[in-house]
Tab-separated table of C-alpha atoms and ligand atoms in Angstrom:
chain	number	residue	atom	x	y	z
A	18	MET	CA	-16.905	-2.065	3.977
A	19	LYS	CA	-14.717	1.047	3.600
A	20	ILE	CA	-12.829	2.082	6.928
A	21	VAL	CA	-11.265	5.541	6.330
A	22	ARG	CA	-9.056	7.472	8.491
A	23	PHE	CA	-9.463	11.365	8.548
A	24	PHE	CA	-8.501	14.577	10.091
A	25	SER	CA	-11.794	16.658	11.310
A	26	ASP	CA	-12.785	18.670	14.471
A	27	GLY	CA	-9.018	18.711	15.831
A	28	GLY	CA	-8.076	14.925	15.809
A	29	PRO	CA	-7.543	12.014	13.553
A	30	ARG	CA	-10.811	9.705	13.468
A	31	TYR	CA	-11.888	6.417	11.853
A	32	GLY	CA	-15.355	6.040	9.927
A	33	LEU	CA	-16.950	4.035	7.508
A	34	VAL	CA	-17.338	5.330	3.970
A	35	LYS	CA	-21.065	5.034	3.025
A	36	GLY	CA	-21.560	6.841	-0.678
A	37	GLU	CA	-20.529	10.631	0.053
A	38	GLU	CA	-20.696	10.085	3.849
A	39	ILE	CA	-18.417	9.022	6.521
A	40	LYS	CA	-20.210	7.557	9.990
A	41	GLU	CA	-17.731	8.040	12.421
A	42	ILE	CA	-16.237	4.799	14.540
A	43	GLN	CA	-15.567	4.962	18.027
A	44	GLY	CA	-13.205	2.317	19.742
A	45	ASN	CA	-10.434	-0.014	17.918
A	46	VAL	CA	-10.716	-0.827	14.342
A	47	PHE	CA	-8.574	-3.537	14.977
A	48	GLY	CA	-10.690	-4.662	17.859
A	49	GLU	CA	-13.891	-3.678	19.272
A	50	TYR	CA	-15.554	-0.742	17.862
A	51	ARG	CA	-19.054	0.572	17.330
A	52	VAL	CA	-20.261	2.896	14.436
A	53	THR	CA	-22.030	6.223	15.654
A	54	ARG	CA	-24.742	8.220	14.238
A	55	LYS	CA	-21.979	11.093	13.709
A	56	THR	CA	-21.564	11.771	10.076
A	57	TYR	CA	-19.314	13.702	8.007
A	58	GLN	CA	-19.226	14.539	4.405
A	59	LEU	CA	-16.306	12.736	2.585
A	60	ALA	CA	-15.511	15.692	0.274
A	61	THR	CA	-14.858	18.062	3.177
A	62	VAL	CA	-12.528	16.097	5.728
A	63	LYS	CA	-8.909	15.751	4.990
A	64	PRO	CA	-8.106	11.986	4.247
A	65	LEU	CA	-5.080	10.348	6.254
A	66	ALA	CA	-3.358	7.279	5.596
A	67	PRO	CA	-5.744	4.500	6.753
A	68	CYS	CA	-3.406	2.992	9.467
A	69	LEU	CA	0.073	3.869	11.355
A	70	PRO	CA	1.962	0.462	10.580
A	71	SER	CA	4.788	-0.519	12.888
A	72	LYS	CA	6.363	-1.878	9.758
A	73	ILE	CA	5.941	-2.103	6.109
A	74	VAL	CA	6.895	-5.464	4.455
A	75	ALA	CA	7.325	-5.163	0.965
A	76	ILE	CA	7.941	-8.121	-1.599
A	77	GLY	CA	10.665	-7.401	-4.848
A	78	LEU	CA	9.486	-9.298	-7.816
A	79	ASN	CA	6.527	-10.578	-7.295
A	80	TYR	CA	4.427	-10.553	-10.709
A	81	ARG	CA	5.575	-12.932	-13.735
A	82	ASP	CA	5.264	-9.651	-16.195
A	83	HIS	CA	7.427	-7.681	-14.110
A	84	ALA	CA	9.964	-10.218	-13.666
A	85	GLU	CA	9.986	-10.471	-17.472
A	86	GLU	CA	10.351	-6.683	-17.925
A	87	VAL	CA	13.261	-6.497	-15.561
A	88	LYS	CA	14.805	-9.670	-17.134
A	89	LYS	CA	14.946	-11.575	-13.612
A	90	ALA	CA	14.332	-15.417	-13.301
A	91	LEU	CA	11.026	-16.201	-10.994
A	92	PRO	CA	12.285	-16.175	-7.307
A	93	GLU	CA	12.041	-19.583	-5.494
A	94	GLU	CA	10.907	-17.850	-2.416
A	95	PRO	CA	9.743	-14.225	-1.715
A	96	MET	CA	12.224	-11.721	-1.836
A	97	ILE	CA	11.213	-9.293	1.254
A	98	PHE	CA	12.516	-5.949	2.344
A	99	MET	CA	11.302	-3.316	4.744
A	100	LYS	CA	10.179	0.268	4.319
A	101	PRO	CA	10.103	2.578	7.426
A	102	PRO	CA	6.783	3.819	8.934
A	103	THR	CA	8.211	7.178	8.421
A	104	ALA	CA	7.846	6.779	4.975
A	105	VAL	CA	3.892	6.688	5.139
A	106	ILE	CA	1.970	9.483	3.495
A	107	GLY	CA	-1.916	9.579	2.960
A	108	PRO	CA	-3.947	10.756	0.026
A	109	GLU	CA	-3.290	13.736	-1.683
A	110	GLU	CA	0.010	14.387	0.211
A	111	ALA	CA	2.937	15.102	-1.857
A	112	ILE	CA	5.767	12.531	-2.427
A	113	ILE	CA	9.024	14.611	-2.399
A	114	TYR	CA	11.608	14.006	-4.900
A	115	PRO	CA	15.038	13.822	-2.835
A	116	ARG	CA	17.945	15.585	-4.117
A	117	MET	CA	19.903	12.423	-3.716
A	118	SER	CA	18.100	10.576	-6.743
A	119	LYS	CA	18.076	11.231	-10.250
A	120	ARG	CA	15.177	8.740	-10.972
A	121	VAL	CA	12.240	7.930	-9.016
A	122	ASP	CA	9.580	5.605	-9.846
A	123	TYR	CA	6.222	4.798	-9.080
A	124	GLU	CA	5.155	1.005	-8.161
A	125	ALA	CA	1.389	0.483	-8.004
A	126	GLU	CA	0.680	-2.294	-5.216
A	127	LEU	CA	-2.171	-4.197	-3.528
A	128	GLY	CA	-1.424	-3.327	0.287
A	129	VAL	CA	-2.520	-5.796	2.743
A	130	VAL	CA	-3.356	-4.495	6.052
A	131	ILE	CA	-2.839	-7.062	9.006
A	132	GLY	CA	-5.972	-7.015	11.545
A	133	ARG	CA	-4.582	-9.148	14.132
A	134	THR	CA	-1.110	-10.267	15.491
A	135	ALA	CA	0.161	-12.896	13.336
A	136	LYS	CA	3.058	-15.296	14.256
A	137	ASN	CA	3.717	-18.755	12.467
A	138	VAL	CA	0.403	-18.509	10.714
A	139	PRO	CA	-0.449	-21.313	8.396
A	140	GLU	CA	-1.571	-20.353	4.815
A	141	GLU	CA	-4.992	-21.995	5.068
A	142	ARG	CA	-5.792	-19.520	7.814
A	143	ALA	CA	-3.609	-16.633	6.912
A	144	LEU	CA	-6.522	-14.407	5.681
A	145	ASP	CA	-8.089	-14.580	9.120
A	146	TYR	CA	-5.301	-12.218	10.019
A	147	VAL	CA	-5.940	-9.613	7.374
A	148	LEU	CA	-8.279	-6.730	8.162
A	149	GLY	CA	-8.410	-5.579	4.603
A	150	TYR	CA	-6.785	-4.017	1.616
A	151	THR	CA	-5.443	-0.441	0.406
A	152	CYS	CA	-3.877	0.896	-2.607
A	153	PHE	CA	-0.149	1.214	-2.000
A	154	ASN	CA	2.722	3.175	-3.870
A	155	ASP	CA	6.222	1.484	-3.381
A	156	VAL	CA	7.915	4.606	-4.509
A	157	THR	CA	11.541	3.870	-5.375
A	158	ALA	CA	14.821	5.775	-6.020
A	159	ARG	CA	15.649	3.376	-8.937
A	160	ASP	CA	19.263	4.430	-9.287
A	161	LEU	CA	20.017	4.259	-5.622
A	162	GLN	CA	18.457	0.788	-5.645
A	163	ALA	CA	20.901	-0.230	-7.985
A	164	LYS	CA	24.053	1.682	-6.556
A	165	ASP	CA	23.296	0.353	-3.112
A	166	GLY	CA	22.312	-3.437	-3.536
A	167	GLN	CA	20.329	-3.033	-0.169
A	168	PHE	CA	17.099	-1.343	-0.365
A	169	ALA	CA	16.999	0.639	2.887
A	170	ARG	CA	17.679	3.811	1.256
A	171	SER	CA	16.039	3.737	-2.215
A	172	LYS	CA	12.864	2.740	-0.639
A	173	GLY	CA	12.806	4.442	2.523
A	174	PHE	CA	12.813	8.363	2.031
A	175	ASP	CA	10.198	9.975	3.949
A	176	THR	CA	7.039	10.126	1.687
A	177	PHE	CA	8.147	7.109	-0.286
A	178	ALA	CA	5.014	4.702	1.063
A	179	PRO	CA	1.577	6.466	-0.108
A	180	MET	CA	-1.236	4.479	1.239
A	181	GLY	CA	-5.147	4.829	1.086
A	182	PRO	CA	-7.620	6.049	0.276
A	183	TRP	CA	-8.922	3.652	3.038
A	184	ILE	CA	-8.980	0.175	3.865
A	185	ALA	CA	-11.446	-2.132	2.069
A	186	THR	CA	-12.868	-5.126	3.789
A	187	GLY	CA	-14.383	-8.308	1.679
A	188	VAL	CA	-11.985	-7.766	-1.166
A	189	ASP	CA	-10.815	-11.217	-2.742
A	190	PRO	CA	-7.292	-10.620	-3.412
A	191	ARG	CA	-7.040	-13.722	-6.170
A	192	ALA	CA	-7.928	-11.403	-9.123
A	193	VAL	CA	-8.068	-7.862	-8.713
A	194	ALA	CA	-6.842	-5.146	-11.312
A	195	VAL	CA	-3.811	-2.973	-10.071
A	196	ARG	CA	-3.188	0.189	-11.849
A	197	SER	CA	-1.338	3.126	-12.022
A	198	TYR	CA	-1.999	6.489	-13.847
A	199	LEU	CA	0.813	9.125	-14.383
A	200	ASN	CA	-1.178	12.542	-15.059
A	201	GLY	CA	-4.119	10.698	-15.858
A	202	GLU	CA	-2.393	8.292	-18.438
A	203	LEU	CA	-2.632	4.649	-17.819
A	204	ARG	CA	1.010	3.113	-17.153
A	205	GLN	CA	0.574	-0.185	-15.601
A	206	ASN	CA	-2.453	-2.471	-15.727
A	207	GLY	CA	-1.789	-5.852	-13.806
A	208	ASN	CA	-3.902	-8.075	-12.028
A	209	THR	CA	-3.011	-10.042	-8.862
A	210	LYS	CA	-3.864	-13.557	-10.725
A	211	ASN	CA	-0.248	-12.973	-12.090
A	212	LEU	CA	1.263	-12.807	-8.529
A	213	ILE	CA	4.140	-15.136	-8.118
A	214	PHE	CA	3.470	-15.720	-4.302
A	215	SER	CA	-0.297	-15.306	-3.181
A	216	VAL	CA	-1.367	-13.003	-0.329
A	217	PRO	CA	-2.253	-15.980	2.321
A	218	PHE	CA	1.030	-17.538	1.180
A	219	LEU	CA	2.876	-14.121	1.942
A	220	VAL	CA	1.316	-13.461	5.263
A	221	SER	CA	1.849	-17.189	6.413
A	222	PHE	CA	5.747	-16.620	5.079
A	223	ILE	CA	6.308	-13.152	6.680
A	224	SER	CA	4.930	-14.115	9.822
A	225	ARG	CA	7.362	-17.229	9.928
A	226	VAL	CA	10.153	-14.512	9.648
A	227	MET	CA	8.676	-11.875	12.064
A	228	THR	CA	5.512	-11.262	13.928
A	229	LEU	CA	2.936	-9.161	12.138
A	230	LEU	CA	1.094	-6.305	14.137
A	231	PRO	CA	-2.435	-5.008	13.758
A	232	GLY	CA	-1.839	-2.203	11.271
A	233	ASP	CA	1.159	-3.476	9.675
A	234	VAL	CA	1.193	-3.623	5.972
A	235	ILE	CA	2.487	-5.905	3.426
A	236	ALA	CA	3.143	-4.483	-0.251
A	237	THR	CA	2.722	-7.189	-2.563
A	238	GLY	CA	5.073	-6.189	-5.612
A	239	THR	CA	4.234	-4.483	-8.678
A	240	PRO	CA	3.227	-5.567	-12.084
A	241	ALA	CA	4.886	-4.498	-15.551
A	242	GLY	CA	5.128	-0.902	-16.517
A	243	ILE	CA	7.059	0.883	-13.646
A	244	GLY	CA	8.589	4.092	-14.534
A	245	PRO	CA	9.832	7.577	-13.450
A	246	MET	CA	8.078	10.237	-12.079
A	247	GLN	CA	9.142	14.100	-12.140
A	248	PRO	CA	8.164	16.895	-9.700
A	249	GLY	CA	4.839	18.543	-10.725
A	250	ASP	CA	3.498	14.832	-11.825
A	251	VAL	CA	0.298	13.589	-10.113
A	252	ILE	CA	0.403	9.782	-9.415
A	253	GLU	CA	-2.601	7.665	-8.881
A	254	ILE	CA	-2.581	4.156	-7.871
A	255	GLU	CA	-6.088	2.277	-8.236
A	256	VAL	CA	-6.888	-1.455	-7.197
A	257	GLU	CA	-10.068	-2.863	-8.126
A	258	GLY	CA	-12.655	-3.199	-5.460
A	259	ILE	CA	-10.779	-0.467	-3.263
A	260	GLY	CA	-10.571	2.816	-4.925
A	261	ARG	CA	-7.735	5.396	-6.464
A	262	LEU	CA	-5.008	6.968	-4.199
A	263	ARG	CA	-3.860	10.088	-5.472
A	264	ASN	CA	-0.563	11.946	-4.705
A	265	THR	CA	1.525	14.654	-6.073
A	266	VAL	CA	5.103	15.033	-6.604
A	267	ILE	CA	7.245	17.835	-5.609
A	268	SER	CA	11.103	18.519	-5.491
A	269	GLU	CA	12.921	18.680	-2.346
B	302	LIG	MG1	7.390	-2.744	-5.225
């Protein structure tokens, strides 16, 4: 099932994607809802970020190949950081290249969308708290990340959390391809089978730190092949079984 959030007829709406059509949903996608008979053409509506997270919890260094690439030892436990909800943008929206930075990178990631409130969740039941998955771009001002030591600035600029194009349910997160394309050229081609910490482990681990709320997003880390973007570039994040998220880059 693909749950899409879109703008049409004066407001944001949710629907299920069926081929080229959307069937509108009424109710709460994180609770009770029903699928109506009202349909829209996918190509004619404005897609929106699939949810409005209260927080985005991201993982640094969670792929063995990326740890090698940046010459870091494998972490013993997940290194978590946060991106603010104000950084979220949807498909086709522009990533703004900030004046403060001279190096802005893409990071293709599998995004986990929490479906129900999770606190102290055991790993064996962690996936019961997941609604589905989305493509996530953990946009990073690499120069400021190195300079600050903290990630709030380098990962937190407005527009630095593109997500979408929808929430896909029924995806098995244990072995899906995670790719990025810069101006149509393949740049990252990883697979979640190389994750150091699995999705259930991460949901459980984070839920023992902070309560995860419906709509919160976990960005699970990026595989090898990170690199810079420039204003004018088109960056696409593709996750197997979900789809492709496309954004452009513009200067501030
Ligand atoms: Mg990342």
